[in-house]
Structures are given as structure tokens and as C-alpha cells.
Coordinates of C-alpha atoms and ligand atoms in Angstrom, one line a residue:
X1 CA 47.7 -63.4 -61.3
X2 CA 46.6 -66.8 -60.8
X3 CA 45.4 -68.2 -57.2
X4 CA 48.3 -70.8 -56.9
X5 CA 51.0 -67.5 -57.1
X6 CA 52.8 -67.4 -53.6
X7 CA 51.5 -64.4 -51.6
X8 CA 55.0 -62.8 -51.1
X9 CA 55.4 -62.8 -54.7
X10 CA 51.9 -61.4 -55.6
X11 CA 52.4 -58.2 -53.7
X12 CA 54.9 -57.2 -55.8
X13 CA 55.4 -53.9 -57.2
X14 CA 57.5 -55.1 -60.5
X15 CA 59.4 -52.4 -62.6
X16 CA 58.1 -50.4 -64.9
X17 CA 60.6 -50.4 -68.1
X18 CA 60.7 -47.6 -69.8
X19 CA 58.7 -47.5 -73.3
X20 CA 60.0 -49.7 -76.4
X21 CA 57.6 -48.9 -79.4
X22 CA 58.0 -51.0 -82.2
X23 CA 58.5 -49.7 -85.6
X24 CA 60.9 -47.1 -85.2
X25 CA 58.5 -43.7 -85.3
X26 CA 59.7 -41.6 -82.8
X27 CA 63.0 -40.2 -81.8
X28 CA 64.0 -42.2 -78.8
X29 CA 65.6 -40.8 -75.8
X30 CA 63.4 -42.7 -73.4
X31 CA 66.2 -45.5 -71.8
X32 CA 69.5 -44.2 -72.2
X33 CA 70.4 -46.1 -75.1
X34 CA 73.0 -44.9 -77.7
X35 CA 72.4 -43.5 -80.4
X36 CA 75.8 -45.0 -82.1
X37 CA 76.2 -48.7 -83.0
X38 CA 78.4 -51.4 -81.2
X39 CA 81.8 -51.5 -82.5
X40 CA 82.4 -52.4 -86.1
X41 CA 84.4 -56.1 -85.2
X42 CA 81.2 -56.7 -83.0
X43 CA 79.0 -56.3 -86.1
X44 CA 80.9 -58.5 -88.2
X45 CA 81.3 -61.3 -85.7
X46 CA 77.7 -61.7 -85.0
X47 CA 77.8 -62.1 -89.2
X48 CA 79.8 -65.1 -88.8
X49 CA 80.7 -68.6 -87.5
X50 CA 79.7 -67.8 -84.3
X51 CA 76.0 -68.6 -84.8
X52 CA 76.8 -72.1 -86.2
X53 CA 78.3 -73.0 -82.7
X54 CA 74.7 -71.7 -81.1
X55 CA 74.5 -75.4 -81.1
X56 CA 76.8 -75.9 -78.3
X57 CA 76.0 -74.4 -74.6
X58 CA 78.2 -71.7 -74.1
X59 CA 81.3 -71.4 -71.4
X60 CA 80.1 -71.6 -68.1
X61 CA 83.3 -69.3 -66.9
X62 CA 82.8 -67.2 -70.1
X63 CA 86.8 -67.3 -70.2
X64 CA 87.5 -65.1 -72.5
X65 CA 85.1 -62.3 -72.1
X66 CA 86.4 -62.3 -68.5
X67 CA 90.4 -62.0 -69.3
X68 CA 89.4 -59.3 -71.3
X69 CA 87.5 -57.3 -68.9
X70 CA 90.1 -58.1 -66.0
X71 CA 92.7 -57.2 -68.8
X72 CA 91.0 -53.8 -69.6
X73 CA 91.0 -53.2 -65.9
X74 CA 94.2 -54.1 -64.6
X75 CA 92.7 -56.9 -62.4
X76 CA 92.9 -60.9 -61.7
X77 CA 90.2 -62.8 -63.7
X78 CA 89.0 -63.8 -60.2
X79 CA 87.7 -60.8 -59.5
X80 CA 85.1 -60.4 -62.3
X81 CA 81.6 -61.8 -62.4
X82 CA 79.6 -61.3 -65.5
X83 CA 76.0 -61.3 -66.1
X84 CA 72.8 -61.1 -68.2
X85 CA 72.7 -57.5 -67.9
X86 CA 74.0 -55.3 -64.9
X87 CA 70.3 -56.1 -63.6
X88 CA 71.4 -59.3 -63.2
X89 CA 74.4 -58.9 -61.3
X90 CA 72.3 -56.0 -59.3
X91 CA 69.7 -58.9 -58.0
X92 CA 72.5 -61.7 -57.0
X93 CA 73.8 -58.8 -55.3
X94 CA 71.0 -58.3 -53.5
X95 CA 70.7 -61.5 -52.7
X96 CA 73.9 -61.9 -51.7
X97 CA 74.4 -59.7 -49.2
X98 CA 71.6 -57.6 -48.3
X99 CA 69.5 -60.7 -47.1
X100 CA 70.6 -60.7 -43.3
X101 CA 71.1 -57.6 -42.5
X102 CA 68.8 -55.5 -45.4
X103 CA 69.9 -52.7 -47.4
X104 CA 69.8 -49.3 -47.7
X105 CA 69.6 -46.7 -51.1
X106 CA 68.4 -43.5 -52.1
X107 CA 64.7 -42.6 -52.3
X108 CA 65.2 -41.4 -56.1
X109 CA 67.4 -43.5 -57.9
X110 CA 67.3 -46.3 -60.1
X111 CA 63.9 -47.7 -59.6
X112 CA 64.9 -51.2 -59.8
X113 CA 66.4 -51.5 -56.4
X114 CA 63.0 -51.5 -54.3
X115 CA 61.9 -54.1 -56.5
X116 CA 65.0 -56.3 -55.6
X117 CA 64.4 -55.5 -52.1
X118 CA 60.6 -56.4 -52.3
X119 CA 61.7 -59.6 -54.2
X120 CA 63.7 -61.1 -51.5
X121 CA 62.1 -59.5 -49.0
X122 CA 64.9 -57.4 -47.7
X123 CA 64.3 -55.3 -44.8
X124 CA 65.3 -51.6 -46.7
X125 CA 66.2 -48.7 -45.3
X126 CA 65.1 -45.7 -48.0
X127 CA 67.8 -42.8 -47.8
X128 CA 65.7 -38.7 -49.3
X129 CA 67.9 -37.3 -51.4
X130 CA 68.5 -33.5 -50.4
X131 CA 66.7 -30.8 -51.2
X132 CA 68.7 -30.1 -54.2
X133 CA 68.4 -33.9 -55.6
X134 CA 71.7 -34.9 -54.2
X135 CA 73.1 -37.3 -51.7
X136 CA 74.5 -36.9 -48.7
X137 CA 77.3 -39.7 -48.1
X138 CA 77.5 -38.8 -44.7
X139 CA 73.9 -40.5 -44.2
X140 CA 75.4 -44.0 -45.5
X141 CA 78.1 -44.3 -42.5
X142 CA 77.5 -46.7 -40.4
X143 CA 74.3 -48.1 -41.1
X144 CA 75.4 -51.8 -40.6
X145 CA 73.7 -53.3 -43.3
X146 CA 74.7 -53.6 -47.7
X147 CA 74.7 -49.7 -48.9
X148 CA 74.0 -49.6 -52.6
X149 CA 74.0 -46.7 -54.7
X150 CA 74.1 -45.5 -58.5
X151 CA 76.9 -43.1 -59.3
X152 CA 76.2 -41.4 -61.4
X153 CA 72.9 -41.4 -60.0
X154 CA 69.8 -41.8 -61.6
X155 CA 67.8 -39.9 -63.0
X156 CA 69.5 -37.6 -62.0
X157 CA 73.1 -37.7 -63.2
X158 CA 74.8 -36.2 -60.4
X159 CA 78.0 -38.0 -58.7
X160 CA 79.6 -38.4 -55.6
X161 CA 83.4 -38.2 -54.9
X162 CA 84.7 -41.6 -54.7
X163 CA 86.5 -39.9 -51.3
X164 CA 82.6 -40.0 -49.7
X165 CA 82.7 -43.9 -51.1
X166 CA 85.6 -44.7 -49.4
X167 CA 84.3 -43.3 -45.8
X168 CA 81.2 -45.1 -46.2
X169 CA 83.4 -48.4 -46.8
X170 CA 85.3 -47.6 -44.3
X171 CA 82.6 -46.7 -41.8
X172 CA 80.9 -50.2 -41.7
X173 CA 83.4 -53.1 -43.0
X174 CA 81.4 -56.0 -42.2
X175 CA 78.7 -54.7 -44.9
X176 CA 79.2 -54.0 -48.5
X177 CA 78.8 -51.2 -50.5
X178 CA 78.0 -51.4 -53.9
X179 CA 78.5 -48.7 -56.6
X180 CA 76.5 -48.6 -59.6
X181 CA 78.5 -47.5 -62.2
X182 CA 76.0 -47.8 -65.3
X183 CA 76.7 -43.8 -66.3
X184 CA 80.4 -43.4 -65.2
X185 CA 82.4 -43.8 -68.8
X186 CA 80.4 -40.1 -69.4
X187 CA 82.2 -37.9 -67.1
X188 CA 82.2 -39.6 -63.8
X189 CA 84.6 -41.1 -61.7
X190 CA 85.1 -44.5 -61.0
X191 CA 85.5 -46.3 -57.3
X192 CA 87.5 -49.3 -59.0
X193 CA 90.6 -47.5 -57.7
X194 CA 89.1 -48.2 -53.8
X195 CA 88.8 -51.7 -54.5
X196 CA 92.9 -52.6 -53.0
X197 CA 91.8 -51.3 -49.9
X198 CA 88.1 -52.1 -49.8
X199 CA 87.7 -55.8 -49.2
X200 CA 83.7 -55.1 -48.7
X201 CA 83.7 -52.8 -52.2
X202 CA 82.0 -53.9 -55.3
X203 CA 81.7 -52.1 -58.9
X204 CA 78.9 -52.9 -60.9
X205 CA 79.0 -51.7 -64.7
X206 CA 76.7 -52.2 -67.8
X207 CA 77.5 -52.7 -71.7
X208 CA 74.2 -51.1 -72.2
X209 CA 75.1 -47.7 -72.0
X210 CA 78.4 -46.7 -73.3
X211 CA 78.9 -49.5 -75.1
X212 CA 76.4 -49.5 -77.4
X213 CA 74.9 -53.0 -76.3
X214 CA 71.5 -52.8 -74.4
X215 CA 69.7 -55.3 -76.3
X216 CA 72.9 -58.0 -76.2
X217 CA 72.0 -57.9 -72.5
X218 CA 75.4 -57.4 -70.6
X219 CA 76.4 -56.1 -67.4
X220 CA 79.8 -57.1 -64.7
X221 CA 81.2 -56.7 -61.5
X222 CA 84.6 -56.0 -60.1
X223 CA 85.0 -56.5 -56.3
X224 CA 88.0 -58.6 -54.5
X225 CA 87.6 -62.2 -55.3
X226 CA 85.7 -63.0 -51.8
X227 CA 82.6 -61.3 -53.3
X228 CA 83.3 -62.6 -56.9
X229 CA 83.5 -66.4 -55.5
X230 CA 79.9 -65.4 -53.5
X231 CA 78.0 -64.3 -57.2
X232 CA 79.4 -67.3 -59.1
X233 CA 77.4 -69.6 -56.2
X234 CA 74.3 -68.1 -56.7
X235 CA 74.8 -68.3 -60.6
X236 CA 75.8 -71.9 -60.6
X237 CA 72.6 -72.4 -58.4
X238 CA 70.5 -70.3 -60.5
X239 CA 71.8 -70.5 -64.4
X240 CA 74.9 -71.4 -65.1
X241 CA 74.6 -70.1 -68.6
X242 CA 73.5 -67.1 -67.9
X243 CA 75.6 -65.1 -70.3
X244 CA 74.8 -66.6 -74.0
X245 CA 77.9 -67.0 -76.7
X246 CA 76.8 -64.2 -79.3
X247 CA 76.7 -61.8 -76.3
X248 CA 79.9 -63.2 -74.5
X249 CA 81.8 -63.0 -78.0
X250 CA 80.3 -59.2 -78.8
X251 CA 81.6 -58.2 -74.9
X252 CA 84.9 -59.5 -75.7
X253 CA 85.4 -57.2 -79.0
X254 CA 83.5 -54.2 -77.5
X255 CA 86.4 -54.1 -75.2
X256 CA 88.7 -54.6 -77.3
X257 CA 88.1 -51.9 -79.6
X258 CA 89.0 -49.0 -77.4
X259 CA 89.0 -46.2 -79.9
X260 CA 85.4 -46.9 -80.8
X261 CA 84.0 -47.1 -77.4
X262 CA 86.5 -43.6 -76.2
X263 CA 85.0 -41.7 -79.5
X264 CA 81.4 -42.6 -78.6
X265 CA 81.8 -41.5 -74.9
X266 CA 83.5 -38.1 -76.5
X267 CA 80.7 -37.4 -78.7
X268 CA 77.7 -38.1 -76.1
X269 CA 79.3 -35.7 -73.8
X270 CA 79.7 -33.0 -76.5
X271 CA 76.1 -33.5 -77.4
X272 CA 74.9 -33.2 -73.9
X273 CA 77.1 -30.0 -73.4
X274 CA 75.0 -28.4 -76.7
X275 CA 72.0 -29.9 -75.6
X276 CA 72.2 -28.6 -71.6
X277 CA 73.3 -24.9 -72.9
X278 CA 70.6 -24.9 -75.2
X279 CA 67.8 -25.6 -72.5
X280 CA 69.0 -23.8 -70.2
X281 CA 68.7 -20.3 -72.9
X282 CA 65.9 -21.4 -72.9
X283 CA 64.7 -21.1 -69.6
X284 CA 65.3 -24.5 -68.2
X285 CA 67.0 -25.8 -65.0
X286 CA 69.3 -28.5 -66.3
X287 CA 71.5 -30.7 -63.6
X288 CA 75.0 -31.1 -64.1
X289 CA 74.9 -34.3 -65.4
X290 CA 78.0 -37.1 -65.8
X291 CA 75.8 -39.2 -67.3
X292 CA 74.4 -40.1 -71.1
X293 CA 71.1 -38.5 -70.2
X294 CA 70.4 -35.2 -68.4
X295 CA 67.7 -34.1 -65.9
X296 CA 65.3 -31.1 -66.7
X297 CA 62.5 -28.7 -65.9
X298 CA 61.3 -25.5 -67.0
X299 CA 59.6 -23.0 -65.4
X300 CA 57.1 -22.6 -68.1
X301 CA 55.8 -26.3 -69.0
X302 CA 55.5 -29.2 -66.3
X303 CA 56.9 -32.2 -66.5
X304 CA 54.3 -34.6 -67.6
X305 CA 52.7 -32.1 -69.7
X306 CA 56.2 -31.3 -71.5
X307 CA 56.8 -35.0 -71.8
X308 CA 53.5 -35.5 -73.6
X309 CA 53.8 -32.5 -75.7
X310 CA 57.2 -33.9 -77.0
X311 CA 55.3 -37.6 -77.9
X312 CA 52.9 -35.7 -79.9
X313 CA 55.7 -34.1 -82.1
X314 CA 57.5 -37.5 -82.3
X315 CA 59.9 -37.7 -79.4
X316 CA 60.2 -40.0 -76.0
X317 CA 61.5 -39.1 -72.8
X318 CA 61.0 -40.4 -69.6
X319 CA 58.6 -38.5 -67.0
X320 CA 58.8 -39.9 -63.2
X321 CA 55.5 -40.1 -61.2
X322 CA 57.2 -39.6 -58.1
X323 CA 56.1 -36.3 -56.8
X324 CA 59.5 -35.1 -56.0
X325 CA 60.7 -34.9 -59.1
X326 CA 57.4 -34.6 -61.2
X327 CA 59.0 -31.0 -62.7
X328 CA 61.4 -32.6 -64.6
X329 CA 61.8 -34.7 -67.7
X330 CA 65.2 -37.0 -68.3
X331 CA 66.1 -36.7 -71.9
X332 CA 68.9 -39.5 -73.2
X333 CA 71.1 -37.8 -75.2
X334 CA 70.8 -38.9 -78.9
X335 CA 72.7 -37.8 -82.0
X336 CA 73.3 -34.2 -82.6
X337 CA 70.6 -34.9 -85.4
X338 CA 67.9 -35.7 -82.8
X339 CA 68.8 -33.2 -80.0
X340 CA 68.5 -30.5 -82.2
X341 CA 65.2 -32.1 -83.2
X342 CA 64.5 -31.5 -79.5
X343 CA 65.5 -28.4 -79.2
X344 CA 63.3 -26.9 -81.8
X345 CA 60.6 -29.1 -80.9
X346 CA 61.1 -27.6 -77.4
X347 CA 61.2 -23.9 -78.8
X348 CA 57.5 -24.8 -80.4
X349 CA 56.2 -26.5 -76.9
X350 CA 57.4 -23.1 -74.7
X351 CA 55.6 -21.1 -77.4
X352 CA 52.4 -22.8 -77.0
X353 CA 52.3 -22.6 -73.8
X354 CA 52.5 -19.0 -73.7
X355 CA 49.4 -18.8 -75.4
Ligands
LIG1 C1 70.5 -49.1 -67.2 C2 70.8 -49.3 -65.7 C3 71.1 -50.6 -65.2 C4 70.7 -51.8 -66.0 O1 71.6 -52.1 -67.0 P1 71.5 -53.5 -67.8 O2 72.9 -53.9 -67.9 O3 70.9 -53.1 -69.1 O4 70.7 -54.5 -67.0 C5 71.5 -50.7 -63.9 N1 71.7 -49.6 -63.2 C6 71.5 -48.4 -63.6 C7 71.6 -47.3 -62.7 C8 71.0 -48.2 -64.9 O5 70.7 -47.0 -65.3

């Protein structure tokens, strides 16, 4: 840190990113990636003319990308903003509408959100999970400032009815509530269907996850156009081309391809089904998980010590420091390949531990 870096600024606490080795050695189910390709137009497009036109700045509006999207979900154009990655759209947000009146969010979810609120200095109000790691909506009514949440949550993948979501909008209309959706295409169910009656609503999703796309950098909202028109004027005072054309033309043929993107969804679900049932024979408290990852702990092994075990034999899953959930491990869920990997790798870690 340099002596001319503002003070605010230096006493931040930035995020941590989970791992990225280089060189593809170990079996990798450290960020919630998937373990399937984008869809097959999305690889041949990137192949082709659209690199030659990297010359040329790309839309401003992202047209096309945006028709699709509103298209795919049965909305007006108006009413999507797109961004350079959901974290992207998560820190205009914050911005946006947690700067006069702060914001509130879980104590244990995704651990970018104190960081936004640090960033701007936003006056947060921090939410405990209950005991058994899940939230209570009830605690989010009426809090008169922006409620944001992940749901799925993360890490650990449990949901909330969109019937609590609609109380907490409800409870506090001159504040908005914002719903993380990263996880939801696994299982979970989405608040989009609120948004008619919930003018202070907005749905944030992610191409990272279920569409195969974390490195393209990709994420969206969906709210009524009020809150749309609010993210395009911090965007067009911040970067205007914040969404680049190879990634704007890859988003637009991601969607497109429905079949693809439904048949990878299917098959992460199927291998988290194999993958939860098989820890839990083997001793292991699993949560019910909507989401491409799942949340774990034995009784045998503890968390960190599990999670370094597993690095040793060639596998990478994420271990929290934060004391209350320092038990568990979350484990993406890779290719049946590479879960059964883990699963006998597990076997061999309970084993030793037994002595
Ligand atoms: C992965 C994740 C994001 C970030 O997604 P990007 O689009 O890759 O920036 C946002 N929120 C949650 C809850 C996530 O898990």
C-alpha cells in the first residue's frame, strides 16, 4: 500500500477469491464452476469473425444480448441491466441503493457483500443465520434500509420460499430488496415471478454458474425499469463498455441454446444427489442443497484438516475461516468422474483418521 492511498480505501478488507492453480493438477471443486463446457454455438462463435470486429468498441446497450435475455424471461428489454460479471451488477447495486440508508445481509453468505459495504462505506446491518445455518425472513421485515440476500444461499445452499421474499418486499417498500440468484437454475426457486408486484424487487443472476461461463465474465439483473434506468447511470458514469463483444455474443447463444444449458443443470443435480448420499453413508452431515455445490462435515475429520487432506490427494474445496461454519467443507459438484474421485479419496481420509 502506498502512502498517497486514501485512508477509507486502505482499511479495506478485500475478498479473498477462492484458489485458481495454474496448470490443471488437481480436481477442482473450489468456486463452483462447471465441470461441462459453454454451449457448442458459443465455442464456434468465439472461432470466428467475431474477434476481427475486436477492433470496434462494443454496443454500449449490448442490444442483442439484452432482447435475448428479456426474451428468455418474458420481460421488456427495459428491465435488464447486464454486467461484467454478477459482481458487477452486485456493487452498482450497492451503490445504488444501499448508500443512504445502508444495507443489511446475512452473517454467512457470500463473502463479497461486506466488502461492497466497506467499499462505499455503507452503514450494514449483519443478520446470524440460525442455529441450523438458515435464515429467518422474518428478521428482514421492516428494516428500512436495501435487504440483500443469496438464494440459494451461500455456502450453504439452502433457499428461502419466494412467499418470505415477497413479505420482506412488502414489509418496507421504500427500500429494495435484492435476490441473489447465482445457484437458482439447480433446484431453487426464482423471485422473478414477484417482480409485477414488487416495484422495489430486483433479481440478480450469473452466467458463471449454470452456464458454463465464469471466465467470459457475465452476470444481469431483472427488476422493473425504475431500478434498471438507476444501474445504466452508474454504468454510463463508470464504463460504459463494461460488457466486452466476445462475452456479449457468447451470452446471447448461451441463451439461446436451451437444451444445452437444461441438460447441464439435470446432470449437476444428479451428481449432487450421488455425491450427498454417498457422504452421508459415510458418516457425513450434508445440507440440502439447491445449489451446484453442497455443504459438509463429518464427525470424524474437521473441516480444515479434511480440506487439506483432500489437496494432498489432488482435490480443492473450499474451507471457511469463520468459526461458525469451520466443521464444514463446500465441495462444487464436478463430473461424476471427479466426485467419485472424491468419494474414494474421502473413504481413504476417514480411514486415516481412525488410526
Ligand atoms: C459466484 C457468485 C457471484 C459472482 O458471480 P460472477 O457473475 O462470476 O461475478 C455472485 N453471487 C453469488 C452468491 C455467487 O456465488
Amino acid at each position: 500500500m502506498s502512502r498517497f492511498l486514501a485512508k477509507r480505501l486502505g482499511a479495506i478488507e478485500p475478498y479473498t477469491p477462492g484458489e485458481q492453480p495454474q496448470g490443471m493438477t488437481f480436481i477442482k471443486l473450489n468456486t463452483n464452476e462447471s465441470p461441462y463446457p459453454p454451449a457448442p454455438a458459443v465455442l464456434q462463435a468465439l472461432n470466428g469473425e467475431e474477434a476481427a470486429k475486436l477492433r470496434l468498441y462494443s454496443d454500449p446497450d449490448l442490444r442483442e444480448l439484452t432482447a435475448a435475455l428479456a426474451k428468455y424471461h418474458g420481460v421488456s428489454e427495459k428491465q435488464i441491466f447486464c454486467g461484467n460479471g454478477s459482481d458487477e451488477v452486485l456493487t452498482f447495486a450497492f451503490q445504488a441503493w444501499g448508500t443512504d440508508d445502508g444495507v443489511a445481509y446475512p452473517d454467512i453468505s457470500y463473502g463479497f457483500y461486506p466488502v461492497f459495504a466497506q467499499y462505499y462505506g455503507l452503514d450494514a446491518k449483519v443478520i446470524p443465520l440460525e442455529e441450523d445455518l438458515s435464515i429467518d425472513p422474518a428478521k428482514y421485515e421492516g428494516l428500512g434500509r436495501m435487504v440483500v440476500f443469496a438464494n440459494p444461499n451461500a455456502p450453504t445452499g439452502l433457499t428461502m420460499p419466494v412467499e418470505a421474499i415477497r413479505k420482506i418486499a412488502k414489509s418496507d417498500p421504500d427500500h429494495v430488496v435484492l435476490v441473489d440468484e447465482a445457484y437458482v437454475d439447480f433446484g431453487g426457486e426464482s423471485a422473478l415471478s414477484l417482480l409485477e408486484e414488487c416495484e422495489n424487487l430486483i433479481v440478480v443472476r450469473t452466467f458463471s454458474k449454470s452456464r458454463q461461463m465464469a471466465g467470459a465474465r457475465l452476470g444481469y439483473a431483472v427488476a422493473g425499469e425504475a431500478l434498471i434506468a438507476d444501474l445504466n447511470r452508474l454504468k454510463f458514469s463508470f464504463n460504459p463498455y463494461n460488457v466486452n463483444r466476445l462475452t456479449s455474443l457468447a451470452g446471447r447463444l448461451s441463451v439461446e441454446d436451451e437444451d444445452w444449458f437444461q441438460s447441464c443443470c439435470r446432470k449437476v443435480m444428479a451428481t449432487r444427489a450421488v455425491t450427498t448420499e454417498g457422504l452421508r453413508e459415510m458418516g457425513f452431515t450434508v445440507l440440502e442443497s439447491r445449489a451446484n455445490f453442497i455443504f459438509a462435515k463429518s464427525p470424524a475429520v474437521g473441516g480444515e484438516e479434511y480440506y487439506k487432506k483432500l489437496r494432498e490427494k489432488g482435490i480443492l474445496v473450499r474451507h471457511f475461516k469463520n468459526p461458525r461454519i469451520g466443521d464444514f467443507v463446500r465441495i462444487t459438484i464436478g463430473s461424476d468422474e471427479e466426485m467419485q474421485t472424491l468419494l474414494e479419496k474421502t473413504k481413504e481420509i476417514l480411514k486415516e483418521a481412525e488410526g
